[in-house]
């Protein structure tokens, strides 16, 4: 009988201890409860694509004419006539810019032509006399030499007359004229400057740290922040081989075609 009471007491104590343990255990969270039932997850699918990485550097630059040509006088004399004015567009090469003492050079040509014609007539008579045995071989040689000399002088006179008209060597814009009508020019004097501003050259100094990323023929974005000129796409046309000794920067040129006229070098 005593044994049964002991067992019953032990069972009662065990049940009380189990109840206390259940009370002291933490309550299940919402996620735990959800795990016991149906659990959902927020899954998103993102498509990953490859794209080239573009890097750029903003560098200050200056604008220059793509071609700048000095036009020299090839003969000396006084200027008789001037054609295009400064700022005028020259549509093609060969357009007359000015004329130098044209009347004098034309008179010299006429004189040389007359001398040549006379020597030719004399030589023909000399050849007839030589055929008749009246003139010696030496006399005939002298006559023929004179014809050749006069022919050379005539050719020089023609060239001088052509050079008296100074012509544009290229098409472009007459940027500067250095003389006026009536002024005297010497042979070799620069009488005008002609520039080509379509396309233009954009000059920039490329830092040493960026030079390895720049290639000839690549495209460059050129922006003019003044006068509302907008932006243009150009082509890198030149990169210097040696950097500057002080700055270690490399000279670069970008060619930009068809800029607005207000974009001046």
PDB file of C-alpha atoms in Angstrom:
ATOM      1  CA  UNK A   1       0.000   0.000   0.000  1.00  0.00           C
ATOM      2  CA  UNK A   2       2.829   2.335   0.918  1.00  0.00           C
ATOM      3  CA  UNK A   3       4.564   1.476  -2.338  1.00  0.00           C
ATOM      4  CA  UNK A   4       1.554   2.506  -4.401  1.00  0.00           C
ATOM      5  CA  UNK A   5       1.383   5.866  -2.614  1.00  0.00           C
ATOM      6  CA  UNK A   6       5.047   6.520  -3.323  1.00  0.00           C
ATOM      7  CA  UNK A   7       4.594   5.795  -7.034  1.00  0.00           C
ATOM      8  CA  UNK A   8       1.513   8.021  -7.189  1.00  0.00           C
ATOM      9  CA  UNK A   9       3.433  10.843  -5.487  1.00  0.00           C
ATOM     10  CA  UNK A  10       6.322  10.512  -7.885  1.00  0.00           C
ATOM     11  CA  UNK A  11       3.975  10.723 -10.875  1.00  0.00           C
ATOM     12  CA  UNK A  12       2.307  13.811  -9.457  1.00  0.00           C
ATOM     13  CA  UNK A  13       5.676  15.519  -8.888  1.00  0.00           C
ATOM     14  CA  UNK A  14       6.804  14.600 -12.428  1.00  0.00           C
ATOM     15  CA  UNK A  15       3.652  16.115 -13.933  1.00  0.00           C
ATOM     16  CA  UNK A  16       4.114  19.305 -11.903  1.00  0.00           C
ATOM     17  CA  UNK A  17       7.776  19.565 -13.023  1.00  0.00           C
ATOM     18  CA  UNK A  18       6.769  19.033 -16.678  1.00  0.00           C
ATOM     19  CA  UNK A  19       4.130  21.752 -16.416  1.00  0.00           C
ATOM     20  CA  UNK A  20       6.671  24.167 -14.971  1.00  0.00           C
ATOM     21  CA  UNK A  21       9.152  23.400 -17.757  1.00  0.00           C
ATOM     22  CA  UNK A  22       6.508  24.016 -20.435  1.00  0.00           C
ATOM     23  CA  UNK A  23       5.604  27.324 -18.831  1.00  0.00           C
ATOM     24  CA  UNK A  24       9.223  28.456 -18.701  1.00  0.00           C
ATOM     25  CA  UNK A  25       9.979  27.553 -22.341  1.00  0.00           C
ATOM     26  CA  UNK A  26       9.919  30.558 -24.837  1.00  0.00           C
ATOM     27  CA  UNK A  27       6.800  30.915 -26.886  1.00  0.00           C
ATOM     28  CA  UNK A  28       7.128  29.993 -30.583  1.00  0.00           C
ATOM     29  CA  UNK A  29       7.569  33.003 -32.921  1.00  0.00           C
ATOM     30  CA  UNK A  30       5.447  33.724 -35.916  1.00  0.00           C
ATOM     31  CA  UNK A  31       8.106  32.407 -38.310  1.00  0.00           C
ATOM     32  CA  UNK A  32       8.368  29.215 -36.256  1.00  0.00           C
ATOM     33  CA  UNK A  33       4.644  28.792 -36.354  1.00  0.00           C
ATOM     34  CA  UNK A  34       4.641  29.470 -40.076  1.00  0.00           C
ATOM     35  CA  UNK A  35       7.438  26.921 -40.564  1.00  0.00           C
ATOM     36  CA  UNK A  36       5.233  24.373 -38.926  1.00  0.00           C
ATOM     37  CA  UNK A  37       2.604  25.088 -41.496  1.00  0.00           C
ATOM     38  CA  UNK A  38       3.122  26.458 -45.010  1.00  0.00           C
ATOM     39  CA  UNK A  39       6.278  28.644 -45.434  1.00  0.00           C
ATOM     40  CA  UNK A  40       6.598  31.175 -48.343  1.00  0.00           C
ATOM     41  CA  UNK A  41       9.653  33.079 -49.646  1.00  0.00           C
ATOM     42  CA  UNK A  42       9.923  36.364 -51.616  1.00  0.00           C
ATOM     43  CA  UNK A  43      12.060  35.385 -54.645  1.00  0.00           C
ATOM     44  CA  UNK A  44      13.049  37.833 -57.408  1.00  0.00           C
ATOM     45  CA  UNK A  45      14.836  36.976 -60.675  1.00  0.00           C
ATOM     46  CA  UNK A  46      17.219  39.560 -62.119  1.00  0.00           C
ATOM     47  CA  UNK A  47      18.703  39.153 -65.614  1.00  0.00           C
ATOM     48  CA  UNK A  48      22.434  39.884 -65.673  1.00  0.00           C
ATOM     49  CA  UNK A  49      23.895  41.174 -68.931  1.00  0.00           C
ATOM     50  CA  UNK A  50      27.403  42.266 -69.901  1.00  0.00           C
ATOM     51  CA  UNK A  51      28.110  45.829 -71.073  1.00  0.00           C
ATOM     52  CA  UNK A  52      31.333  47.673 -71.932  1.00  0.00           C
ATOM     53  CA  UNK A  53      32.626  49.929 -69.203  1.00  0.00           C
ATOM     54  CA  UNK A  54      33.181  53.468 -70.488  1.00  0.00           C
ATOM     55  CA  UNK A  55      35.632  55.792 -68.816  1.00  0.00           C
ATOM     56  CA  UNK A  56      36.455  59.321 -69.866  1.00  0.00           C
ATOM     57  CA  UNK A  57      38.599  62.251 -68.870  1.00  0.00           C
ATOM     58  CA  UNK A  58      37.668  65.892 -69.213  1.00  0.00           C
ATOM     59  CA  UNK A  59      40.619  67.944 -70.449  1.00  0.00           C
ATOM     60  CA  UNK A  60      40.910  71.630 -71.407  1.00  0.00           C
ATOM     61  CA  UNK A  61      41.727  72.229 -75.069  1.00  0.00           C
ATOM     62  CA  UNK A  62      42.288  74.912 -77.682  1.00  0.00           C
ATOM     63  CA  UNK A  63      41.067  75.246 -81.269  1.00  0.00           C
ATOM     64  CA  UNK A  64      43.338  75.668 -84.311  1.00  0.00           C
ATOM     65  CA  UNK A  65      42.853  75.720 -88.047  1.00  0.00           C
ATOM     66  CA  UNK A  66      43.524  72.337 -89.609  1.00  0.00           C
ATOM     67  CA  UNK A  67      45.752  74.034 -92.197  1.00  0.00           C
ATOM     68  CA  UNK A  68      47.431  77.452 -92.030  1.00  0.00           C
ATOM     69  CA  UNK A  69      49.403  78.557 -95.089  1.00  0.00           C
ATOM     70  CA  UNK A  70      51.540  81.636 -95.654  1.00  0.00           C
ATOM     71  CA  UNK A  71      51.358  82.991 -99.202  1.00  0.00           C
ATOM     72  CA  UNK A  72      54.675  84.509-100.355  1.00  0.00           C
ATOM     73  CA  UNK A  73      55.403  86.938-103.168  1.00  0.00           C
ATOM     74  CA  UNK A  74      57.619  85.262-105.757  1.00  0.00           C
ATOM     75  CA  UNK A  75      58.590  88.507-107.495  1.00  0.00           C
ATOM     76  CA  UNK A  76      59.392  92.005-106.278  1.00  0.00           C
ATOM     77  CA  UNK A  77      57.420  95.089-107.272  1.00  0.00           C
ATOM     78  CA  UNK A  78      54.577  97.446-106.453  1.00  0.00           C
ATOM     79  CA  UNK A  79      51.111  96.032-105.810  1.00  0.00           C
ATOM     80  CA  UNK A  80      48.645  96.999-108.553  1.00  0.00           C
ATOM     81  CA  UNK A  81      45.517  95.150-107.420  1.00  0.00           C
ATOM     82  CA  UNK A  82      44.132  93.234-104.429  1.00  0.00           C
ATOM     83  CA  UNK A  83      41.231  90.811-104.788  1.00  0.00           C
ATOM     84  CA  UNK A  84      39.661  89.048-101.782  1.00  0.00           C
ATOM     85  CA  UNK A  85      39.424  90.937 -98.501  1.00  0.00           C
ATOM     86  CA  UNK A  86      40.312  89.583 -95.089  1.00  0.00           C
ATOM     87  CA  UNK A  87      37.715  87.075 -93.924  1.00  0.00           C
ATOM     88  CA  UNK A  88      36.553  86.215 -97.443  1.00  0.00           C
ATOM     89  CA  UNK A  89      36.137  82.565 -98.392  1.00  0.00           C
ATOM     90  CA  UNK A  90      38.332  81.282-101.201  1.00  0.00           C
ATOM     91  CA  UNK A  91      36.403  78.517-102.921  1.00  0.00           C
ATOM     92  CA  UNK A  92      39.275  76.832-104.745  1.00  0.00           C
ATOM     93  CA  UNK A  93      43.029  76.895-105.193  1.00  0.00           C
ATOM     94  CA  UNK A  94      44.338  79.213-107.898  1.00  0.00           C
ATOM     95  CA  UNK A  95      42.060  82.173-107.172  1.00  0.00           C
ATOM     96  CA  UNK A  96      44.023  85.458-107.679  1.00  0.00           C
ATOM     97  CA  UNK A  97      44.794  87.276-104.433  1.00  0.00           C
ATOM     98  CA  UNK A  98      46.807  90.237-105.725  1.00  0.00           C
ATOM     99  CA  UNK A  99      48.895  91.402-108.698  1.00  0.00           C
ATOM    100  CA  UNK A 100      52.388  92.869-108.552  1.00  0.00           C
ATOM    101  CA  UNK A 101      53.543  95.381-111.192  1.00  0.00           C
ATOM    102  CA  UNK A 102      51.788  93.438-113.946  1.00  0.00           C
ATOM    103  CA  UNK A 103      52.367  96.051-116.659  1.00  0.00           C
ATOM    104  CA  UNK A 104      56.135  96.001-116.180  1.00  0.00           C
ATOM    105  CA  UNK A 105      56.324  92.214-116.338  1.00  0.00           C
ATOM    106  CA  UNK A 106      54.086  92.144-119.395  1.00  0.00           C
ATOM    107  CA  UNK A 107      56.329  94.704-121.147  1.00  0.00           C
ATOM    108  CA  UNK A 108      59.376  92.556-120.371  1.00  0.00           C
ATOM    109  CA  UNK A 109      57.603  89.577-121.864  1.00  0.00           C
ATOM    110  CA  UNK A 110      56.815  91.489-125.058  1.00  0.00           C
ATOM    111  CA  UNK A 111      60.445  92.626-125.271  1.00  0.00           C
ATOM    112  CA  UNK A 112      61.705  89.065-124.832  1.00  0.00           C
ATOM    113  CA  UNK A 113      59.233  87.825-127.444  1.00  0.00           C
ATOM    114  CA  UNK A 114      60.437  90.407-129.978  1.00  0.00           C
ATOM    115  CA  UNK A 115      64.090  89.550-129.322  1.00  0.00           C
ATOM    116  CA  UNK A 116      63.379  85.859-129.778  1.00  0.00           C
ATOM    117  CA  UNK A 117      61.482  86.420-133.033  1.00  0.00           C
ATOM    118  CA  UNK A 118      64.340  88.539-134.419  1.00  0.00           C
ATOM    119  CA  UNK A 119      66.998  85.979-133.531  1.00  0.00           C
ATOM    120  CA  UNK A 120      64.932  83.231-135.201  1.00  0.00           C
ATOM    121  CA  UNK A 121      64.755  85.244-138.451  1.00  0.00           C
ATOM    122  CA  UNK A 122      68.487  85.962-138.346  1.00  0.00           C
ATOM    123  CA  UNK A 123      69.241  82.304-137.784  1.00  0.00           C
ATOM    124  CA  UNK A 124      67.153  81.271-140.761  1.00  0.00           C
ATOM    125  CA  UNK A 125      69.104  83.647-143.035  1.00  0.00           C
ATOM    126  CA  UNK A 126      72.326  82.367-141.508  1.00  0.00           C
ATOM    127  CA  UNK A 127      71.333  78.800-142.290  1.00  0.00           C
ATOM    128  CA  UNK A 128      70.699  79.786-145.949  1.00  0.00           C
ATOM    129  CA  UNK A 129      74.090  81.501-146.150  1.00  0.00           C
ATOM    130  CA  UNK A 130      75.747  78.510-144.503  1.00  0.00           C
ATOM    131  CA  UNK A 131      74.142  76.200-147.070  1.00  0.00           C
ATOM    132  CA  UNK A 132      75.553  78.423-149.853  1.00  0.00           C
ATOM    133  CA  UNK A 133      78.993  78.283-148.252  1.00  0.00           C
ATOM    134  CA  UNK A 134      79.026  81.990-147.451  1.00  0.00           C
ATOM    135  CA  UNK A 135      78.830  81.625-143.622  1.00  0.00           C
ATOM    136  CA  UNK A 136      81.189  79.532-141.561  1.00  0.00           C
ATOM    137  CA  UNK A 137      80.181  76.827-139.103  1.00  0.00           C
ATOM    138  CA  UNK A 138      81.206  79.076-136.224  1.00  0.00           C
ATOM    139  CA  UNK A 139      78.912  81.848-137.372  1.00  0.00           C
ATOM    140  CA  UNK A 140      75.993  79.432-137.643  1.00  0.00           C
ATOM    141  CA  UNK A 141      76.716  78.082-134.157  1.00  0.00           C
ATOM    142  CA  UNK A 142      76.672  81.587-132.699  1.00  0.00           C
ATOM    143  CA  UNK A 143      73.349  82.300-134.386  1.00  0.00           C
ATOM    144  CA  UNK A 144      71.764  79.111-133.047  1.00  0.00           C
ATOM    145  CA  UNK A 145      73.122  79.842-129.561  1.00  0.00           C
ATOM    146  CA  UNK A 146      71.506  83.257-129.634  1.00  0.00           C
ATOM    147  CA  UNK A 147      68.158  81.706-130.561  1.00  0.00           C
ATOM    148  CA  UNK A 148      68.403  79.311-127.621  1.00  0.00           C
ATOM    149  CA  UNK A 149      69.373  82.130-125.244  1.00  0.00           C
ATOM    150  CA  UNK A 150      66.479  84.315-126.385  1.00  0.00           C
ATOM    151  CA  UNK A 151      64.093  81.358-126.040  1.00  0.00           C
ATOM    152  CA  UNK A 152      65.217  80.862-122.433  1.00  0.00           C
ATOM    153  CA  UNK A 153      64.759  84.570-121.671  1.00  0.00           C
ATOM    154  CA  UNK A 154      61.289  84.429-123.184  1.00  0.00           C
ATOM    155  CA  UNK A 155      60.392  81.467-121.005  1.00  0.00           C
ATOM    156  CA  UNK A 156      61.656  83.274-117.897  1.00  0.00           C
ATOM    157  CA  UNK A 157      59.622  86.368-118.804  1.00  0.00           C
ATOM    158  CA  UNK A 158      56.485  84.250-119.117  1.00  0.00           C
ATOM    159  CA  UNK A 159      57.128  82.696-115.704  1.00  0.00           C
ATOM    160  CA  UNK A 160      57.752  86.119-114.159  1.00  0.00           C
ATOM    161  CA  UNK A 161      54.465  87.413-115.550  1.00  0.00           C
ATOM    162  CA  UNK A 162      52.620  84.401-114.131  1.00  0.00           C
ATOM    163  CA  UNK A 163      54.236  84.937-110.732  1.00  0.00           C
ATOM    164  CA  UNK A 164      53.221  88.612-110.778  1.00  0.00           C
ATOM    165  CA  UNK A 165      49.695  87.356-110.040  1.00  0.00           C
ATOM    166  CA  UNK A 166      49.752  85.838-106.552  1.00  0.00           C
ATOM    167  CA  UNK A 167      47.223  83.008-106.335  1.00  0.00           C
ATOM    168  CA  UNK A 168      45.776  81.074-103.425  1.00  0.00           C
ATOM    169  CA  UNK A 169      47.601  77.748-103.029  1.00  0.00           C
ATOM    170  CA  UNK A 170      44.605  76.175-101.245  1.00  0.00           C
ATOM    171  CA  UNK A 171      40.903  76.751-100.684  1.00  0.00           C
ATOM    172  CA  UNK A 172      40.020  78.259 -97.341  1.00  0.00           C
ATOM    173  CA  UNK A 173      39.526  81.626 -95.652  1.00  0.00           C
ATOM    174  CA  UNK A 174      41.790  84.636 -96.232  1.00  0.00           C
ATOM    175  CA  UNK A 175      42.700  85.237 -92.629  1.00  0.00           C
ATOM    176  CA  UNK A 176      45.196  88.093 -93.036  1.00  0.00           C
ATOM    177  CA  UNK A 177      46.430  90.385 -95.801  1.00  0.00           C
ATOM    178  CA  UNK A 178      49.701  92.193 -95.031  1.00  0.00           C
ATOM    179  CA  UNK A 179      49.922  94.792 -97.842  1.00  0.00           C
ATOM    180  CA  UNK A 180      47.785  97.435 -99.530  1.00  0.00           C
ATOM    181  CA  UNK A 181      47.597  98.635-103.123  1.00  0.00           C
ATOM    182  CA  UNK A 182      50.617 100.789-103.997  1.00  0.00           C
ATOM    183  CA  UNK A 183      52.951  99.234-101.431  1.00  0.00           C
ATOM    184  CA  UNK A 184      56.201  97.600-102.518  1.00  0.00           C
ATOM    185  CA  UNK A 185      56.865  93.949-101.793  1.00  0.00           C
ATOM    186  CA  UNK A 186      60.107  92.060-102.019  1.00  0.00           C
ATOM    187  CA  UNK A 187      60.547  88.555-103.297  1.00  0.00           C
ATOM    188  CA  UNK A 188      59.774  86.157-100.463  1.00  0.00           C
ATOM    189  CA  UNK A 189      57.599  88.552 -98.437  1.00  0.00           C
ATOM    190  CA  UNK A 190      54.485  86.953 -96.940  1.00  0.00           C
ATOM    191  CA  UNK A 191      51.536  88.793 -98.457  1.00  0.00           C
ATOM    192  CA  UNK A 192      48.634  86.800 -96.931  1.00  0.00           C
ATOM    193  CA  UNK A 193      47.593  83.941 -94.646  1.00  0.00           C
ATOM    194  CA  UNK A 194      45.008  81.362 -95.694  1.00  0.00           C
ATOM    195  CA  UNK A 195      43.482  78.976 -93.160  1.00  0.00           C
ATOM    196  CA  UNK A 196      41.212  75.947 -93.383  1.00  0.00           C
ATOM    197  CA  UNK A 197      38.644  75.874 -90.569  1.00  0.00           C
ATOM    198  CA  UNK A 198      36.551  72.962 -91.780  1.00  0.00           C
ATOM    199  CA  UNK A 199      37.682  70.753 -90.231  1.00  0.00           C
ATOM    200  CA  UNK A 200      39.355  72.300 -87.195  1.00  0.00           C
ATOM    201  CA  UNK A 201      42.007  70.803 -84.931  1.00  0.00           C
ATOM    202  CA  UNK A 202      41.392  70.478 -81.204  1.00  0.00           C
ATOM    203  CA  UNK A 203      44.695  70.565 -79.315  1.00  0.00           C
ATOM    204  CA  UNK A 204      44.877  68.956 -75.899  1.00  0.00           C
ATOM    205  CA  UNK A 205      47.557  67.829 -73.464  1.00  0.00           C
ATOM    206  CA  UNK A 206      47.027  64.249 -72.329  1.00  0.00           C
ATOM    207  CA  UNK A 207      48.349  63.416 -68.831  1.00  0.00           C
ATOM    208  CA  UNK A 208      50.846  60.608 -68.550  1.00  0.00           C
ATOM    209  CA  UNK A 209      48.448  58.517 -66.433  1.00  0.00           C
ATOM    210  CA  UNK A 210      45.854  58.541 -69.241  1.00  0.00           C
ATOM    211  CA  UNK A 211      48.063  58.161 -72.326  1.00  0.00           C
ATOM    212  CA  UNK A 212      47.847  54.356 -72.344  1.00  0.00           C
ATOM    213  CA  UNK A 213      44.069  54.560 -72.822  1.00  0.00           C
ATOM    214  CA  UNK A 214      44.158  56.874 -75.867  1.00  0.00           C
ATOM    215  CA  UNK A 215      44.418  55.454 -79.389  1.00  0.00           C
ATOM    216  CA  UNK A 216      44.725  56.994 -82.844  1.00  0.00           C
ATOM    217  CA  UNK A 217      41.478  56.846 -84.777  1.00  0.00           C
ATOM    218  CA  UNK A 218      39.292  56.678 -81.678  1.00  0.00           C
ATOM    219  CA  UNK A 219      36.322  58.989 -81.257  1.00  0.00           C
ATOM    220  CA  UNK A 220      36.499  61.920 -78.887  1.00  0.00           C
ATOM    221  CA  UNK A 221      33.637  64.038 -77.548  1.00  0.00           C
ATOM    222  CA  UNK A 222      34.361  67.755 -77.941  1.00  0.00           C
ATOM    223  CA  UNK A 223      32.195  70.298 -76.156  1.00  0.00           C
ATOM    224  CA  UNK A 224      32.313  74.059 -76.696  1.00  0.00           C
ATOM    225  CA  UNK A 225      30.986  75.757 -73.604  1.00  0.00           C
ATOM    226  CA  UNK A 226      30.854  79.247 -75.121  1.00  0.00           C
ATOM    227  CA  UNK A 227      28.466  80.959 -77.548  1.00  0.00           C
ATOM    228  CA  UNK A 228      26.117  77.982 -77.412  1.00  0.00           C
ATOM    229  CA  UNK A 229      28.262  75.988 -79.820  1.00  0.00           C
ATOM    230  CA  UNK A 230      27.145  72.621 -78.480  1.00  0.00           C
ATOM    231  CA  UNK A 231      29.077  69.380 -78.761  1.00  0.00           C
ATOM    232  CA  UNK A 232      30.751  67.526 -81.607  1.00  0.00           C
ATOM    233  CA  UNK A 233      32.283  64.128 -82.171  1.00  0.00           C
ATOM    234  CA  UNK A 234      35.823  64.136 -83.482  1.00  0.00           C
ATOM    235  CA  UNK A 235      38.541  61.657 -84.378  1.00  0.00           C
ATOM    236  CA  UNK A 236      41.912  61.504 -82.632  1.00  0.00           C
ATOM    237  CA  UNK A 237      44.351  62.235 -85.451  1.00  0.00           C
ATOM    238  CA  UNK A 238      47.683  62.717 -83.672  1.00  0.00           C
ATOM    239  CA  UNK A 239      49.413  61.735 -80.430  1.00  0.00           C
ATOM    240  CA  UNK A 240      52.958  62.848 -79.723  1.00  0.00           C
ATOM    241  CA  UNK A 241      55.522  60.125 -79.100  1.00  0.00           C
ATOM    242  CA  UNK A 242      57.443  61.993 -76.388  1.00  0.00           C
ATOM    243  CA  UNK A 243      55.863  63.758 -73.424  1.00  0.00           C
ATOM    244  CA  UNK A 244      56.803  67.215 -72.204  1.00  0.00           C
ATOM    245  CA  UNK A 245      59.878  67.227 -69.928  1.00  0.00           C
ATOM    246  CA  UNK A 246      58.207  69.383 -67.272  1.00  0.00           C
ATOM    247  CA  UNK A 247      54.550  68.292 -67.295  1.00  0.00           C
ATOM    248  CA  UNK A 248      55.004  64.756 -68.684  1.00  0.00           C
ATOM    249  CA  UNK A 249      51.924  65.407 -70.779  1.00  0.00           C
ATOM    250  CA  UNK A 250      51.528  64.307 -74.398  1.00  0.00           C
ATOM    251  CA  UNK A 251      50.235  66.510 -77.185  1.00  0.00           C
ATOM    252  CA  UNK A 252      47.097  65.249 -78.863  1.00  0.00           C
ATOM    253  CA  UNK A 253      45.012  66.447 -81.787  1.00  0.00           C
ATOM    254  CA  UNK A 254      41.384  65.707 -82.550  1.00  0.00           C
ATOM    255  CA  UNK A 255      39.882  66.583 -85.926  1.00  0.00           C
ATOM    256  CA  UNK A 256      36.323  67.929 -85.861  1.00  0.00           C
ATOM    257  CA  UNK A 257      34.457  68.495 -89.116  1.00  0.00           C
ATOM    258  CA  UNK A 258      31.780  71.056 -89.997  1.00  0.00           C
ATOM    259  CA  UNK A 259      31.877  73.238 -86.866  1.00  0.00           C
ATOM    260  CA  UNK A 260      29.876  76.438 -86.693  1.00  0.00           C
ATOM    261  CA  UNK A 261      31.616  79.511 -88.087  1.00  0.00           C
ATOM    262  CA  UNK A 262      31.565  81.108 -84.626  1.00  0.00           C
ATOM    263  CA  UNK A 263      33.928  78.369 -83.460  1.00  0.00           C
ATOM    264  CA  UNK A 264      37.090  80.230 -84.318  1.00  0.00           C
ATOM    265  CA  UNK A 265      40.649  78.957 -83.915  1.00  0.00           C
TER     266      UNK A 265
END
